[in-house]
Amino acid sequence: IKHYGDTANAPYGNKSAKEISELTFKMADYALSKPNHRTNILACNTASANLENQHAEQLQKKYKNSGFITMVATSVNAISNQNAKDDLIAIFATPSTIRSGAYQEALQKNFSVITMSPKNWVKNIETAENDNQIKSDFDSEMAAFVEQYGDKKIKQIFKWL
């Protein structure tokens, strides 16, 4: 197992869909050029959401001899197995992930879905000196968001970068 990360361009959370796609295809081309490389696990949730929703067909054609495992398919499967039909699911993710619509499209068939992109999430991930700062900022935004839904019980909250 080899890990390739795009540390030069990360994080992807505030980038445009076009830029995310270009960077992701470039990284996939690099990884697949290596000997004996057969499967990509696209572990960046923002890249997964943008590619799966907007470029799935292109991805399958271009990389037809290799496998792609994305965060979206894996996460939607887990959500579906852990919740009842029509449950209210809250998705917290980067602006680019939310804009992609990948999770909303996949989940709205069986669940009620609400989304939020915490204001400083991407900035905090880039600049925070410790995880406690990120957690504190996120927890306060999440509490305010959840409070808006009052009587509606959010069955599950998923947080993705």
GROMACS .gro file of C-alpha atoms in nm:
model
  161
    1ILE     CA    1   0.000   0.000   0.000
    2LYS     CA    2   0.136   0.340  -0.098
    3HIS     CA    3   0.000   0.676   0.011
    4TYR     CA    4   0.017   0.981  -0.213
    5GLY     CA    5  -0.104   1.311  -0.073
    6ASP     CA    6  -0.135   1.648  -0.239
    7THR     CA    7   0.020   1.853   0.038
    8ALA     CA    8   0.119   2.128  -0.207
    9ASN     CA    9  -0.247   2.212  -0.281
   10ALA     CA   10  -0.430   2.099   0.033
   11PRO     CA   11  -0.677   2.170   0.171
   12TYR     CA   12  -0.929   2.146  -0.113
   13GLY     CA   13  -1.231   2.265   0.088
   14ASN     CA   14  -1.257   2.618  -0.055
   15LYS     CA   15  -1.137   2.542  -0.408
   16SER     CA   16  -1.363   2.545  -0.716
   17ALA     CA   17  -1.501   2.219  -0.855
   18LYS     CA   18  -1.289   2.267  -1.169
   19GLU     CA   19  -0.967   2.310  -0.970
   20ILE     CA   20  -1.048   2.012  -0.745
   21SER     CA   21  -1.114   1.792  -1.048
   22GLU     CA   22  -0.793   1.896  -1.223
   23LEU     CA   23  -0.583   1.835  -0.912
   24THR     CA   24  -0.749   1.500  -0.841
   25PHE     CA   25  -0.711   1.366  -1.194
   26LYS     CA   26  -0.346   1.480  -1.191
   27MET     CA   27  -0.287   1.290  -0.864
   28ALA     CA   28  -0.469   0.980  -0.995
   29ASP     CA   29  -0.260   0.987  -1.314
   30TYR     CA   30   0.055   1.005  -1.103
   31ALA     CA   31  -0.048   0.719  -0.874
   32LEU     CA   32  -0.163   0.497  -1.159
   33SER     CA   33   0.165   0.550  -1.346
   34LYS     CA   34   0.343   0.353  -1.073
   35PRO     CA   35   0.412  -0.019  -1.131
   36ASN     CA   36   0.149  -0.263  -0.997
   37HIS     CA   37  -0.091   0.013  -0.896
   38ARG     CA   38  -0.447  -0.109  -0.942
   39THR     CA   39  -0.675   0.070  -0.695
   40ASN     CA   40  -0.713   0.426  -0.573
   41ILE     CA   41  -0.876   0.512  -0.245
   42LEU     CA   42  -0.980   0.873  -0.275
   43ALA     CA   43  -0.955   0.965   0.093
   44CYS     CA   44  -1.008   1.339   0.052
   45ASN     CA   45  -1.379   1.384   0.106
   46THR     CA   46  -1.397   1.708  -0.093
   47ALA     CA   47  -1.226   1.547  -0.393
   48SER     CA   48  -1.448   1.239  -0.363
   49ALA     CA   49  -1.768   1.444  -0.353
   50ASN     CA   50  -1.671   1.659  -0.650
   51LEU     CA   51  -1.550   1.373  -0.868
   52GLU     CA   52  -1.821   1.126  -0.785
   53ASN     CA   53  -2.105   1.367  -0.845
   54GLN     CA   54  -1.971   1.558  -1.145
   55HIS     CA   55  -1.718   1.330  -1.315
   56ALA     CA   56  -1.814   0.970  -1.233
   57GLU     CA   57  -1.850   0.870  -1.598
   58GLN     CA   58  -1.524   1.037  -1.698
   59LEU     CA   59  -1.351   0.870  -1.403
   60GLN     CA   60  -1.478   0.525  -1.504
   61LYS     CA   61  -1.374   0.571  -1.869
   62LYS     CA   62  -1.031   0.712  -1.797
   63TYR     CA   63  -0.942   0.460  -1.528
   64LYS     CA   64  -1.142   0.160  -1.650
   65ASN     CA   65  -0.865  -0.086  -1.561
   66SER     CA   66  -0.832   0.026  -1.202
   67GLY     CA   67  -1.062   0.055  -0.907
   68PHE     CA   68  -1.169   0.371  -0.730
   69ILE     CA   69  -1.304   0.372  -0.375
   70THR     CA   70  -1.450   0.706  -0.270
   71MET     CA   71  -1.556   0.855   0.060
   72VAL     CA   72  -1.905   0.928  -0.073
   73ALA     CA   73  -2.000   0.571  -0.160
   74THR     CA   74  -1.847   0.433   0.157
   75SER     CA   75  -2.007   0.699   0.380
   76VAL     CA   76  -2.353   0.678   0.220
   77ASN     CA   77  -2.344   0.301   0.269
   78ALA     CA   78  -2.257   0.345   0.640
   79ILE     CA   79  -2.527   0.610   0.688
   80SER     CA   80  -2.786   0.388   0.519
   81ASN     CA   81  -2.698   0.092   0.739
   82GLN     CA   82  -2.711   0.293   1.062
   83ASN     CA   83  -3.034   0.489   1.013
   84ALA     CA   84  -3.402   0.435   0.940
   85LYS     CA   85  -3.576   0.565   0.629
   86ASP     CA   86  -3.680   0.931   0.665
   87ASP     CA   87  -3.442   1.003   0.956
   88LEU     CA   88  -3.300   1.355   0.965
   89ILE     CA   89  -2.928   1.348   0.885
   90ALA     CA   90  -2.701   1.649   0.936
   91ILE     CA   91  -2.397   1.677   0.711
   92PHE     CA   92  -2.114   1.909   0.818
   93ALA     CA   93  -1.852   1.946   0.546
   94THR     CA   94  -1.634   2.194   0.359
   95PRO     CA   95  -1.800   2.447   0.126
   96SER     CA   96  -1.683   2.255  -0.184
   97THR     CA   97  -1.822   1.926  -0.053
   98ILE     CA   98  -2.161   2.084   0.019
   99ARG     CA   99  -2.164   2.264  -0.320
  100SER     CA  100  -2.096   1.937  -0.502
  101GLY     CA  101  -2.434   1.803  -0.391
  102ALA     CA  102  -2.298   1.448  -0.386
  103TYR     CA  103  -2.415   1.360  -0.036
  104GLN     CA  104  -2.747   1.539  -0.069
  105GLU     CA  105  -2.824   1.360  -0.397
  106ALA     CA  106  -2.728   1.019  -0.262
  107LEU     CA  107  -2.903   1.054   0.073
  108GLN     CA  108  -3.222   1.242  -0.013
  109LYS     CA  109  -3.369   0.928  -0.167
  110ASN     CA  110  -3.415   0.781   0.182
  111PHE     CA  111  -3.346   1.053   0.437
  112SER     CA  112  -3.415   1.414   0.518
  113VAL     CA  113  -3.081   1.592   0.486
  114ILE     CA  114  -2.957   1.925   0.621
  115THR     CA  115  -2.612   2.063   0.554
  116MET     CA  116  -2.374   2.314   0.704
  117SER     CA  117  -2.024   2.428   0.630
  118PRO     CA  118  -1.873   2.579   0.946
  119LYS     CA  119  -1.746   2.931   0.872
  120ASN     CA  120  -1.382   2.892   0.963
  121TRP     CA  121  -1.341   2.520   0.922
  122VAL     CA  122  -1.099   2.517   0.629
  123LYS     CA  123  -0.904   2.816   0.765
  124ASN     CA  124  -0.876   2.652   1.108
  125ILE     CA  125  -0.754   2.328   0.959
  126GLU     CA  126  -0.482   2.519   0.774
  127THR     CA  127  -0.378   2.751   1.056
  128ALA     CA  128  -0.492   2.613   1.392
  129GLU     CA  129  -0.209   2.541   1.627
  130ASN     CA  130  -0.389   2.248   1.787
  131ASP     CA  131  -0.692   2.024   1.748
  132ASN     CA  132  -0.860   2.177   2.053
  133GLN     CA  133  -0.899   2.512   1.873
  134ILE     CA  134  -1.063   2.340   1.574
  135LYS     CA  135  -1.289   2.132   1.799
  136SER     CA  136  -1.394   2.429   2.011
  137ASP     CA  137  -1.485   2.646   1.712
  138PHE     CA  138  -1.669   2.361   1.543
  139ASP     CA  139  -1.858   2.251   1.855
  140SER     CA  140  -1.997   2.599   1.917
  141GLU     CA  141  -2.114   2.636   1.554
  142MET     CA  142  -2.262   2.287   1.554
  143ALA     CA  143  -2.453   2.346   1.880
  144ALA     CA  144  -2.611   2.664   1.738
  145PHE     CA  145  -2.700   2.486   1.415
  146VAL     CA  146  -2.858   2.187   1.589
  147GLU     CA  147  -3.055   2.419   1.819
  148GLN     CA  148  -3.228   2.571   1.513
  149TYR     CA  149  -3.397   2.238   1.451
  150GLY     CA  150  -3.561   2.223   1.795
  151ASP     CA  151  -3.831   1.955   1.784
  152LYS     CA  152  -3.688   1.784   1.478
  153LYS     CA  153  -3.455   1.521   1.610
  154ILE     CA  154  -3.135   1.489   1.414
  155LYS     CA  155  -3.065   1.117   1.416
  156GLN     CA  156  -2.705   1.132   1.307
  157ILE     CA  157  -2.442   1.395   1.248
  158PHE     CA  158  -2.159   1.337   1.007
  159LYS     CA  159  -1.854   1.563   0.995
  160TRP     CA  160  -1.629   1.558   0.692
  161LEU     CA  161  -1.339   1.764   0.570
   0.00000   0.00000   0.00000
